[in-house]
Coordinates of N, CA, C and O in Angstrom, one line a residue:
R1 N 26.8 0.1 -44.6 CA 26.0 0.4 -43.4 C 24.6 0.9 -43.8 O 24.5 1.7 -44.7
R2 N 23.7 0.6 -43.0 CA 22.3 1.2 -43.2 C 22.3 2.5 -42.4 O 23.0 2.7 -41.5
S3 N 21.4 3.4 -42.9 CA 21.3 4.7 -42.3 C 20.8 4.6 -40.8 O 21.2 5.4 -40.0
S4 N 20.1 3.5 -40.5 CA 19.6 3.3 -39.1 C 20.7 3.0 -38.2 O 20.6 3.2 -37.0
D5 N 21.8 2.5 -38.7 CA 23.0 2.2 -37.9 C 23.6 3.4 -37.3 O 24.4 3.3 -36.4
L6 N 23.4 4.6 -37.9 CA 24.0 5.8 -37.5 C 23.2 6.6 -36.5 O 23.6 7.6 -36.0
N7 N 22.0 6.0 -36.1 CA 21.2 6.7 -35.1 C 21.7 6.5 -33.7 O 22.1 5.4 -33.4
L8 N 21.8 7.5 -33.0 CA 22.2 7.5 -31.6 C 21.1 7.9 -30.7 O 20.4 8.9 -30.9
Y9 N 20.8 7.1 -29.7 CA 19.7 7.3 -28.7 C 20.2 7.6 -27.3 O 21.3 7.0 -27.0
A10 N 19.5 8.4 -26.6 CA 19.9 8.6 -25.2 C 18.6 8.6 -24.4 O 17.6 9.1 -24.7
V11 N 18.7 7.9 -23.3 CA 17.5 7.8 -22.3 C 17.8 8.7 -21.2 O 18.8 8.7 -20.6
A12 N 16.7 9.5 -20.9 CA 16.8 10.5 -19.8 C 15.5 10.3 -19.0 O 14.6 9.7 -19.4
Q13 N 15.5 10.9 -17.8 CA 14.3 10.8 -17.0 C 13.0 11.4 -17.7 O 11.9 11.0 -17.5
N14 N 13.2 12.4 -18.5 CA 12.1 13.1 -19.2 C 11.8 12.6 -20.6 O 11.1 13.2 -21.3
G15 N 12.4 11.5 -21.0 CA 12.1 10.9 -22.3 C 13.3 10.2 -23.0 O 14.4 10.1 -22.5
L16 N 13.0 9.8 -24.3 CA 14.0 9.2 -25.1 C 14.4 10.2 -26.2 O 13.5 10.7 -26.9
Y17 N 15.7 10.4 -26.4 CA 16.1 11.4 -27.4 C 16.9 10.6 -28.5 O 17.5 9.6 -28.3
Q18 N 16.9 11.2 -29.7 CA 17.6 10.7 -30.9 C 18.4 11.7 -31.5 O 18.0 12.9 -31.7
R19 N 19.6 11.3 -32.0 CA 20.5 12.2 -32.7 C 20.8 11.4 -34.0 O 21.4 10.3 -34.0
D20 N 20.3 12.0 -35.2 CA 20.5 11.3 -36.4 C 21.9 11.5 -37.0 O 22.3 12.7 -37.2
G21 N 22.6 10.4 -37.4 CA 23.9 10.6 -38.1 C 25.0 11.3 -37.3 O 24.8 11.8 -36.2
V22 N 26.1 11.3 -37.9 CA 27.3 11.9 -37.2 C 27.2 13.4 -37.3 O 27.6 14.1 -36.3
N23 N 26.6 14.0 -38.3 CA 26.5 15.4 -38.4 C 25.1 15.9 -38.0 O 24.7 17.0 -38.5
G24 N 24.5 15.2 -37.1 CA 23.1 15.6 -36.7 C 23.1 17.0 -36.1 O 24.1 17.5 -35.5
A25 N 22.0 17.7 -36.2 CA 21.9 19.1 -35.7 C 21.5 19.1 -34.2 O 21.1 20.2 -33.8
G26 N 21.7 18.1 -33.5 CA 21.3 18.1 -32.1 C 20.3 16.9 -31.8 O 20.2 16.0 -32.5
W27 N 19.8 17.0 -30.6 CA 18.9 16.0 -30.1 C 17.5 16.4 -30.2 O 17.1 17.5 -30.0
R28 N 16.6 15.4 -30.5 CA 15.2 15.6 -30.5 C 14.5 14.5 -29.7 O 14.9 13.4 -29.7
K29 N 13.5 14.9 -29.0 CA 12.8 14.0 -28.2 C 11.9 13.1 -29.1 O 11.1 13.7 -29.8
V30 N 12.0 11.8 -29.0 CA 11.2 10.9 -29.8 C 10.1 10.2 -29.0 O 9.1 9.7 -29.5
I31 N 10.3 10.1 -27.7 CA 9.3 9.4 -26.8 C 9.2 10.3 -25.5 O 10.1 10.6 -24.9
E32 N 7.9 10.7 -25.3 CA 7.6 11.5 -24.1 C 7.0 10.5 -23.0 O 6.1 9.7 -23.3
P33 N 7.6 10.6 -21.8 CA 7.0 9.7 -20.8 C 5.5 10.1 -20.4 O 5.2 11.3 -20.4
Q34 N 4.7 9.1 -20.1 CA 3.3 9.4 -19.8 C 3.3 9.6 -18.2 O 4.0 9.0 -17.5
P35 N 2.4 10.5 -17.8 CA 2.3 10.7 -16.4 C 1.8 9.4 -15.7 O 1.0 8.7 -16.2
S36 N 2.3 9.2 -14.5 CA 1.9 8.0 -13.7 C 0.7 8.3 -12.8 O 0.5 9.4 -12.3
M37 N -0.2 7.3 -12.6 CA -1.3 7.5 -11.7 C -0.8 7.2 -10.3 O -1.5 7.6 -9.3
L38 N 0.4 6.6 -10.1 CA 0.9 6.3 -8.8 C 1.7 7.5 -8.3 O 2.4 8.1 -9.0
T39 N 1.6 7.7 -7.0 CA 2.3 8.8 -6.3 C 3.8 8.6 -6.2 O 4.5 9.5 -6.2
D40 N 4.2 7.3 -6.0 CA 5.6 7.1 -5.7 C 6.0 5.7 -6.2 O 5.1 4.9 -6.6
R41 N 7.3 5.4 -6.1 CA 7.8 4.0 -6.5 C 8.0 3.1 -5.3 O 8.2 2.0 -5.4
D42 N 8.0 3.7 -4.1 CA 8.3 3.0 -2.9 C 7.1 2.3 -2.3 O 6.5 2.7 -1.3
I43 N 6.6 1.2 -3.0 CA 5.4 0.5 -2.7 C 5.6 -0.5 -1.5 O 6.6 -1.3 -1.7
S44 N 4.8 -0.4 -0.5 CA 5.0 -1.4 0.6 C 3.8 -2.3 0.8 O 4.0 -3.3 1.5
A45 N 2.7 -2.1 0.1 CA 1.5 -3.0 0.2 C 0.6 -2.8 -1.0 O 0.5 -1.7 -1.5
L46 N 0.0 -3.9 -1.4 CA -0.9 -3.9 -2.5 C -2.1 -4.8 -2.2 O -2.0 -5.8 -1.5
S47 N -3.3 -4.4 -2.7 CA -4.5 -5.3 -2.5 C -5.5 -4.8 -3.5 O -5.5 -3.7 -4.0
V48 N -6.5 -5.7 -3.8 CA -7.6 -5.4 -4.7 C -8.9 -5.6 -3.9 O -9.0 -6.6 -3.2
D49 N -9.7 -4.6 -3.9 CA -11.0 -4.7 -3.1 C -12.1 -5.3 -3.9 O -11.9 -5.7 -5.1
E50 N -13.3 -5.5 -3.3 CA -14.4 -6.2 -3.9 C -14.9 -5.4 -5.2 O -15.6 -6.0 -6.0
E51 N -14.6 -4.1 -5.3 CA -15.0 -3.3 -6.5 C -14.0 -3.5 -7.6 O -14.2 -2.9 -8.7
G52 N -12.9 -4.1 -7.4 CA -11.8 -4.3 -8.4 C -10.8 -3.2 -8.4 O -10.0 -3.1 -9.3
R53 N -10.9 -2.3 -7.4 CA -9.9 -1.2 -7.3 C -8.6 -1.7 -6.7 O -8.6 -2.6 -5.8
L54 N -7.5 -1.2 -7.2 CA -6.2 -1.5 -6.7 C -5.8 -0.5 -5.6 O -5.8 0.7 -5.9
W55 N -5.5 -1.0 -4.4 CA -5.1 -0.2 -3.3 C -3.5 -0.3 -3.2 O -3.0 -1.4 -3.2
V56 N -2.8 0.8 -3.3 CA -1.4 0.8 -3.3 C -0.9 1.6 -2.1 O -1.2 2.8 -2.0
G57 N -0.2 1.0 -1.2 CA 0.3 1.6 0.0 C 1.8 1.9 -0.2 O 2.5 1.1 -0.8
Y58 N 2.2 3.0 0.4 CA 3.6 3.5 0.2 C 4.2 3.5 1.6 O 3.6 3.8 2.6
F59 N 5.5 3.3 1.6 CA 6.3 3.4 2.8 C 6.2 4.7 3.5 O 6.1 4.8 4.7
D60 N 6.3 5.8 2.7 CA 6.2 7.1 3.3 C 5.4 8.1 2.5 O 5.6 9.3 2.7
R61 N 4.5 7.7 1.7 CA 3.7 8.6 0.9 C 2.2 8.3 0.9 O 1.4 8.7 0.0
G62 N 1.7 7.6 1.9 CA 0.2 7.4 2.0 C -0.2 6.2 1.2 O 0.3 5.2 1.1
L63 N -1.4 6.5 0.5 CA -2.1 5.4 -0.2 C -2.7 6.0 -1.5 O -3.2 7.1 -1.5
D64 N -2.7 5.2 -2.5 CA -3.4 5.5 -3.8 C -4.5 4.4 -3.9 O -4.2 3.2 -3.7
I65 N -5.7 4.8 -4.4 CA -6.8 3.9 -4.7 C -7.0 4.1 -6.2 O -7.4 5.1 -6.7
V66 N -6.6 3.1 -7.0 CA -6.7 3.1 -8.5 C -8.0 2.5 -8.9 O -8.3 1.4 -8.5
S67 N -8.7 3.2 -9.8 CA -10.0 2.8 -10.2 C -9.9 1.4 -10.9 O -8.8 1.0 -11.4
A68 N -11.0 0.6 -10.9 CA -11.0 -0.7 -11.5 C -10.6 -0.7 -13.0 O -10.0 -1.6 -13.5
N69 N -11.0 0.4 -13.7 CA -10.6 0.4 -15.1 C -9.3 1.1 -15.4 O -9.0 1.4 -16.5
L70 N -8.6 1.4 -14.3 CA -7.2 1.9 -14.3 C -7.1 3.3 -15.0 O -6.1 3.6 -15.6
D71 N -8.2 4.1 -15.0 CA -8.1 5.4 -15.7 C -7.9 6.6 -14.7 O -7.6 7.7 -15.2
H72 N -7.9 6.4 -13.4 CA -7.6 7.5 -12.5 C -7.3 6.9 -11.1 O -7.6 5.7 -10.8
S73 N -6.7 7.7 -10.2 CA -6.5 7.3 -8.9 C -6.7 8.4 -7.9 O -6.7 9.6 -8.3
N74 N -7.0 8.0 -6.7 CA -7.2 9.0 -5.6 C -6.1 8.8 -4.6 O -5.9 7.7 -4.1
H75 N -5.4 9.9 -4.3 CA -4.3 9.8 -3.3 C -4.8 10.2 -1.9 O -5.4 11.3 -1.8
I76 N -4.4 9.5 -0.9 CA -4.8 9.8 0.5 C -3.5 9.8 1.3 O -2.8 8.8 1.3
E77 N -3.3 10.9 2.0 CA -2.1 11.0 2.8 C -2.4 12.0 3.9 O -2.8 13.1 3.7
N78 N -2.3 11.5 5.2 CA -2.6 12.4 6.3 C -1.8 11.9 7.5 O -0.9 11.0 7.4
D79 N -2.1 12.3 8.7 CA -1.4 11.9 9.9 C -1.5 10.4 10.2 O -0.6 9.9 10.8
H80 N -2.6 9.8 9.7 CA -2.7 8.4 10.0 C -2.3 7.5 8.8 O -1.9 6.4 8.9
I81 N -2.5 8.1 7.6 CA -2.3 7.3 6.4 C -0.9 7.6 5.8 O -0.7 8.5 5.0
Y82 N 0.1 7.0 6.4 CA 1.5 7.0 5.9 C 2.1 5.8 6.4 O 1.6 5.1 7.3
C83 N 3.2 5.4 5.9 CA 3.9 4.2 6.4 C 3.0 3.0 6.4 O 2.7 2.4 7.4
V84 N 2.4 2.7 5.2 CA 1.4 1.6 5.1 C 2.1 0.3 5.1 O 3.1 0.0 4.4
N85 N 1.7 -0.6 6.1 CA 2.3 -1.9 6.2 C 1.5 -3.0 5.6 O 2.1 -4.0 5.1
R86 N 0.2 -2.9 5.5 CA -0.7 -4.0 5.0 C -2.0 -3.4 4.6 O -2.5 -2.5 5.3
I87 N -2.6 -3.9 3.6 CA -4.0 -3.5 3.2 C -4.8 -4.8 3.1 O -4.4 -5.8 2.4
L88 N -5.9 -4.8 3.8 CA -6.7 -6.0 3.9 C -8.2 -5.7 3.7 O -8.9 -5.2 4.6
P89 N -8.7 -6.1 2.5 CA -10.2 -5.9 2.3 C -10.9 -6.9 3.2 O -10.5 -8.0 3.4
Q90 N -12.1 -6.5 3.6 CA -13.0 -7.3 4.4 C -14.4 -7.3 3.7 O -15.2 -6.5 4.1
P91 N -14.5 -8.1 2.6 CA -15.7 -8.0 1.8 C -17.1 -8.1 2.6 O -18.0 -7.5 2.2
K92 N -17.1 -9.0 3.6 CA -18.4 -9.2 4.3 C -18.8 -7.9 5.0 O -20.0 -7.7 5.2
R93 N -17.9 -7.1 5.4 CA -18.2 -5.8 6.1 C -18.2 -4.7 5.1 O -18.5 -3.5 5.5
H94 N -17.8 -4.9 3.9 CA -17.6 -3.8 2.8 C -16.7 -2.7 3.3 O -17.0 -1.6 3.1
V95 N -15.5 -3.2 3.9 CA -14.5 -2.2 4.3 C -13.1 -2.7 3.9 O -13.0 -3.9 3.5
V96 N -12.2 -1.8 3.9 CA -10.8 -2.1 3.7 C -10.0 -1.6 4.9 O -10.1 -0.5 5.3
N97 N -9.2 -2.5 5.5 CA -8.4 -2.2 6.6 C -7.0 -1.9 6.2 O -6.4 -2.6 5.4
V98 N -6.5 -0.8 6.7 CA -5.1 -0.4 6.3 C -4.3 -0.2 7.5 O -4.5 0.6 8.4
A99 N -3.3 -1.1 7.7 CA -2.4 -1.1 8.8 C -1.3 -0.1 8.6 O -0.6 -0.2 7.5
T100 N -1.1 0.8 9.5 CA -0.1 1.9 9.3 C 0.7 2.0 10.6 O 0.4 1.5 11.6
A101 N 1.8 2.9 10.5 CA 2.6 3.2 11.6 C 1.8 4.0 12.7 O 2.3 4.1 13.8
N102 N 0.7 4.5 12.3 CA -0.1 5.3 13.3 C -1.6 4.8 13.4 O -2.5 5.6 13.5
G103 N -1.7 3.5 13.4 CA -3.1 3.0 13.6 C -3.6 2.1 12.5 O -2.9 1.9 11.5
L104 N -4.7 1.5 12.8 CA -5.5 0.7 11.8 C -6.6 1.5 11.3 O -7.6 1.8 12.0
A105 N -6.5 2.0 10.0 CA -7.5 2.8 9.4 C -8.5 1.9 8.7 O -8.1 0.9 8.0
V106 N -9.8 2.2 8.9 CA -10.8 1.4 8.3 C -11.5 2.4 7.3 O -12.0 3.4 7.6
F107 N -11.5 1.9 6.0 CA -12.1 2.6 4.9 C -13.5 2.0 4.5 O -13.6 0.8 4.5
D108 N -14.5 2.8 4.1 CA -15.7 2.3 3.7 C -15.7 1.8 2.2 O -14.6 2.0 1.6
A109 N -16.8 1.4 1.7 CA -16.8 0.9 0.3 C -16.6 1.9 -0.7 O -16.2 1.6 -1.9
D110 N -16.7 3.2 -0.4 CA -16.4 4.3 -1.3 C -15.0 4.8 -1.2 O -14.6 5.8 -1.8
G111 N -14.2 4.2 -0.4 CA -12.8 4.5 -0.2 C -12.6 5.7 0.7 O -11.6 6.4 0.6
R112 N -13.5 6.0 1.6 CA -13.4 7.1 2.6 C -13.0 6.5 3.9 O -13.5 5.5 4.4
E113 N -12.0 7.2 4.5 CA -11.5 6.8 5.9 C -12.7 7.0 6.9 O -13.2 8.2 7.0
R114 N -13.1 6.0 7.6 CA -14.2 6.1 8.5 C -13.7 6.0 10.0 O -14.4 6.6 10.9
E115 N -12.6 5.3 10.3 CA -12.2 5.2 11.6 C -10.7 4.9 11.6 O -10.2 4.2 10.7
V116 N -10.0 5.3 12.7 CA -8.6 4.9 12.9 C -8.6 4.3 14.3 O -8.9 5.0 15.3
M117 N -8.1 3.1 14.4 CA -8.0 2.4 15.7 C -6.6 2.4 16.2 O -5.7 2.3 15.4
G118 N -6.5 2.6 17.5 CA -5.2 2.6 18.1 C -5.4 2.2 19.6 O -6.4 1.6 20.0
K119 N -4.4 2.6 20.4 CA -4.5 2.3 21.8 C -5.8 2.9 22.5 O -6.4 2.2 23.3
A120 N -6.2 4.0 22.1 CA -7.4 4.6 22.6 C -8.7 3.8 22.3 O -9.7 4.0 23.1
T121 N -8.6 3.0 21.3 CA -9.8 2.2 20.9 C -9.6 0.7 21.2 O -10.4 -0.1 20.7
G122 N -8.6 0.4 22.0 CA -8.5 -1.0 22.4 C -7.3 -1.8 21.9 O -7.0 -2.9 22.4
L123 N -6.6 -1.3 20.9 CA -5.4 -2.0 20.4 C -4.3 -1.9 21.5 O -4.2 -0.9 22.2
I124 N -3.4 -2.8 21.5 CA -2.3 -2.8 22.5 C -1.2 -1.8 22.1 O -0.4 -1.4 23.0
A125 N -1.2 -1.3 20.9 CA -0.3 -0.2 20.4 C -0.9 0.5 19.3 O -1.8 0.1 18.6
D126 N -0.4 1.8 19.0 CA -0.9 2.5 17.9 C -0.3 2.1 16.6 O -0.9 2.1 15.5
H127 N 1.0 1.6 16.6 CA 1.7 1.2 15.4 C 1.1 -0.2 15.0 O 1.2 -1.1 15.9
V128 N 0.6 -0.4 13.8 CA 0.1 -1.7 13.4 C 1.0 -2.2 12.2 O 1.1 -1.6 11.2
T129 N 1.6 -3.4 12.5 CA 2.5 -3.9 11.5 C 1.8 -4.9 10.5 O 2.3 -5.1 9.4
D130 N 0.8 -5.6 10.9 CA 0.1 -6.5 10.1 C -1.3 -6.7 10.6 O -1.6 -6.4 11.8
V131 N -2.2 -7.2 9.8 CA -3.6 -7.5 10.2 C -4.1 -8.7 9.4 O -3.7 -8.9 8.2
S132 N -4.8 -9.6 10.0 CA -5.3 -10.8 9.3 C -6.7 -11.1 9.8 O -7.0 -11.0 11.0
L133 N -7.6 -11.6 8.9 CA -8.9 -12.1 9.4 C -8.7 -13.4 10.1 O -7.9 -14.3 9.6
Y134 N -9.3 -13.5 11.2 CA -9.1 -14.7 12.1 C -10.3 -15.0 12.9 O -10.8 -14.2 13.7
R135 N -10.8 -16.3 12.8 CA -11.9 -16.8 13.6 C -13.1 -15.9 13.7 O -13.6 -15.6 14.8
G136 N -13.5 -15.3 12.6 CA -14.7 -14.4 12.6 C -14.4 -13.0 13.0 O -15.3 -12.2 13.0
G137 N -13.2 -12.8 13.3 CA -12.7 -11.4 13.7 C -11.4 -11.1 13.0 O -11.3 -11.4 11.9
M138 N -10.6 -10.4 13.8 CA -9.3 -10.0 13.2 C -8.2 -10.1 14.2 O -8.4 -9.8 15.4
A139 N -7.0 -10.4 13.7 CA -5.8 -10.4 14.6 C -5.0 -9.2 14.1 O -4.8 -9.0 12.9
V140 N -4.5 -8.4 15.0 CA -3.7 -7.2 14.7 C -2.3 -7.3 15.3 O -2.2 -7.5 16.6
A141 N -1.3 -7.3 14.5 CA 0.1 -7.4 15.0 C 0.6 -6.0 15.3 O 0.4 -5.0 14.5
T142 N 1.4 -5.8 16.4 CA 2.0 -4.5 16.7 C 3.3 -4.7 17.4 O 3.7 -5.9 17.7
P143 N 4.1 -3.7 17.6 CA 5.4 -3.8 18.3 C 5.2 -4.2 19.8 O 6.2 -4.4 20.5
A144 N 4.0 -4.1 20.3 CA 3.7 -4.4 21.7 C 3.0 -5.7 21.9 O 2.7 -6.1 23.1
G145 N 2.7 -6.5 20.9 CA 2.0 -7.8 21.0 C 0.9 -7.9 20.0 O 0.9 -7.2 19.0
L146 N 0.0 -8.7 20.3 CA -1.2 -9.0 19.4 C -2.5 -8.5 20.1 O -2.6 -8.6 21.3
T147 N -3.4 -8.0 19.2 CA -4.7 -7.7 19.7 C -5.7 -8.5 18.8 O -5.5 -8.4 17.6
F148 N -6.6 -9.1 19.4 CA -7.7 -9.9 18.7 C -9.0 -9.1 18.8 O -9.4 -8.7 19.9
L149 N -9.6 -8.8 17.7 CA -10.8 -8.0 17.6 C -11.9 -9.0 17.2 O -11.8 -9.6 16.1
D150 N -13.0 -9.0 17.9 CA -14.2 -9.8 17.5 C -15.4 -9.2 18.1 O -15.4 -8.1 18.7
D151 N -16.5 -9.9 18.1 CA -17.8 -9.4 18.6 C -17.8 -9.1 20.0 O -18.6 -8.3 20.5
T152 N -16.9 -9.7 20.8 CA -16.8 -9.5 22.2 C -15.9 -8.3 22.6 O -15.8 -7.9 23.8
G153 N -15.2 -7.7 21.6 CA -14.3 -6.6 21.9 C -12.9 -6.9 21.5 O -12.6 -7.7 20.7
A154 N -12.0 -6.1 22.2 CA -10.5 -6.3 21.9 C -9.9 -7.0 23.1 O -10.1 -6.7 24.2
H155 N -9.0 -8.0 22.7 CA -8.3 -8.8 23.7 C -6.9 -8.9 23.2 O -6.6 -9.2 22.1
S156 N -5.9 -8.5 24.1 CA -4.5 -8.5 23.7 C -3.7 -9.6 24.4 O -4.0 -10.1 25.4
L157 N -2.6 -9.9 23.7 CA -1.7 -10.9 24.2 C -0.2 -10.4 24.0 O 0.0 -9.8 22.9
Y158 N 0.6 -10.5 25.0 CA 2.0 -10.1 24.8 C 3.0 -11.0 25.5 O 2.5 -12.1 26.0
A159 N 4.2 -10.7 25.6 CA 5.3 -11.6 26.1 C 5.0 -12.2 27.5 O 5.2 -13.4 27.8
F160 N 4.5 -11.4 28.3 CA 4.1 -11.8 29.7 C 3.1 -12.9 29.7 O 3.1 -13.8 30.6
Q161 N 2.3 -13.0 28.7 CA 1.3 -14.0 28.6 C 1.6 -15.2 27.6 O 0.8 -16.0 27.3
G162 N 2.9 -15.2 27.2 CA 3.3 -16.4 26.4 C 3.9 -16.1 25.1 O 4.5 -17.0 24.5
L163 N 3.9 -14.9 24.5 CA 4.6 -14.7 23.3 C 6.1 -14.7 23.6 O 6.5 -14.2 24.6
V164 N 6.9 -15.1 22.6 CA 8.3 -15.2 22.7 C 8.9 -13.7 22.8 O 9.8 -13.5 23.5
N165 N 8.2 -12.8 22.1 CA 8.7 -11.4 22.0 C 7.4 -10.6 21.8 O 6.5 -11.0 21.2
N166 N 7.5 -9.4 22.3 CA 6.3 -8.5 22.1 C 6.1 -8.0 20.6 O 5.0 -7.9 20.1
H167 N 7.3 -7.8 19.9 CA 7.2 -7.2 18.6 C 6.8 -8.3 17.6 O 7.5 -9.2 17.2
V168 N 5.6 -8.1 17.0 CA 5.0 -9.0 16.0 C 5.1 -8.3 14.7 O 4.4 -7.3 14.5
Y169 N 5.8 -8.8 13.7 CA 6.0 -8.2 12.4 C 5.0 -8.6 11.4 O 4.5 -7.8 10.6
A170 N 4.6 -9.9 11.4 CA 3.8 -10.5 10.4 C 2.9 -11.6 10.9 O 3.3 -12.2 11.9
L171 N 1.8 -11.7 10.3 CA 0.8 -12.8 10.7 C 0.5 -13.7 9.5 O 0.6 -13.3 8.3
G172 N 0.3 -14.9 9.8 CA -0.2 -15.9 8.8 C -1.2 -16.8 9.4 O -1.2 -17.1 10.5
T173 N -2.2 -17.1 8.5 CA -3.3 -18.0 9.0 C -3.4 -19.2 8.1 O -3.1 -19.1 6.9
R174 N -3.9 -20.3 8.7 CA -4.2 -21.5 7.9 C -5.4 -22.1 8.6 O -5.3 -22.5 9.7
G175 N -6.6 -22.0 7.9 CA -7.8 -22.5 8.6 C -8.1 -21.6 9.8 O -8.1 -20.4 9.7
D176 N -8.2 -22.2 10.9 CA -8.4 -21.4 12.1 C -7.2 -21.3 13.0 O -7.2 -21.0 14.2
R177 N -6.0 -21.5 12.4 CA -4.8 -21.4 13.1 C -4.1 -20.1 12.7 O -4.0 -19.7 11.5
L178 N -3.5 -19.5 13.7 CA -2.7 -18.3 13.5 C -1.2 -18.5 13.7 O -0.8 -19.1 14.7

C-alpha cells in the first residue's frame, strides 16, 4: 500500500479535514471554504444588465447585484425587495425591473431603487409574478390579472374581461404576441 492510501478525509460545512494514517494525531483542516458573494442559496431569478452585472433574486432574501468582474456584490433587501419573481433589464430606458411579492421595483443604471409600482400607481395588484417587454411597453402579471404599461398609461385585464383565470403566473412573448 502507498502511504496516500491511509489518508482519511472528512467534509464539513467549514472545510475539508484530513487525518493521516491509522495513528494520526487528530484532524487538520486542509481546505478552507471561501466566503461567498451571494447572500443565499435559494435563488428565484437571474439576469444580466447592460453593464454586465449579474442580478440575483432570492425567494426570501432580497437581491444581490454582482459586479461585472465578479469581485464584489451589493445586497438589497427591504419591504419591497424580497420574494423576487423576475428580473427584467430594459436597456433602452437604462433601468432594471424587479417583479416582487410587494410590487414592481424599478432600478436605475447605478443599481439604485427609484420607484416601486403597485395598485396605487395603476397596477391591478401589488404582487407581481412576472413582467415582460411587450409592444413598446410592458406586460405585468399579477394574481388579479394583467396590467399593460405603455405611453398611454396603465390598462388592466382580468377574468371578467376574458382571461380564463385572474391569477397569471408567467408571461411569454413571441414577436408582438403575448
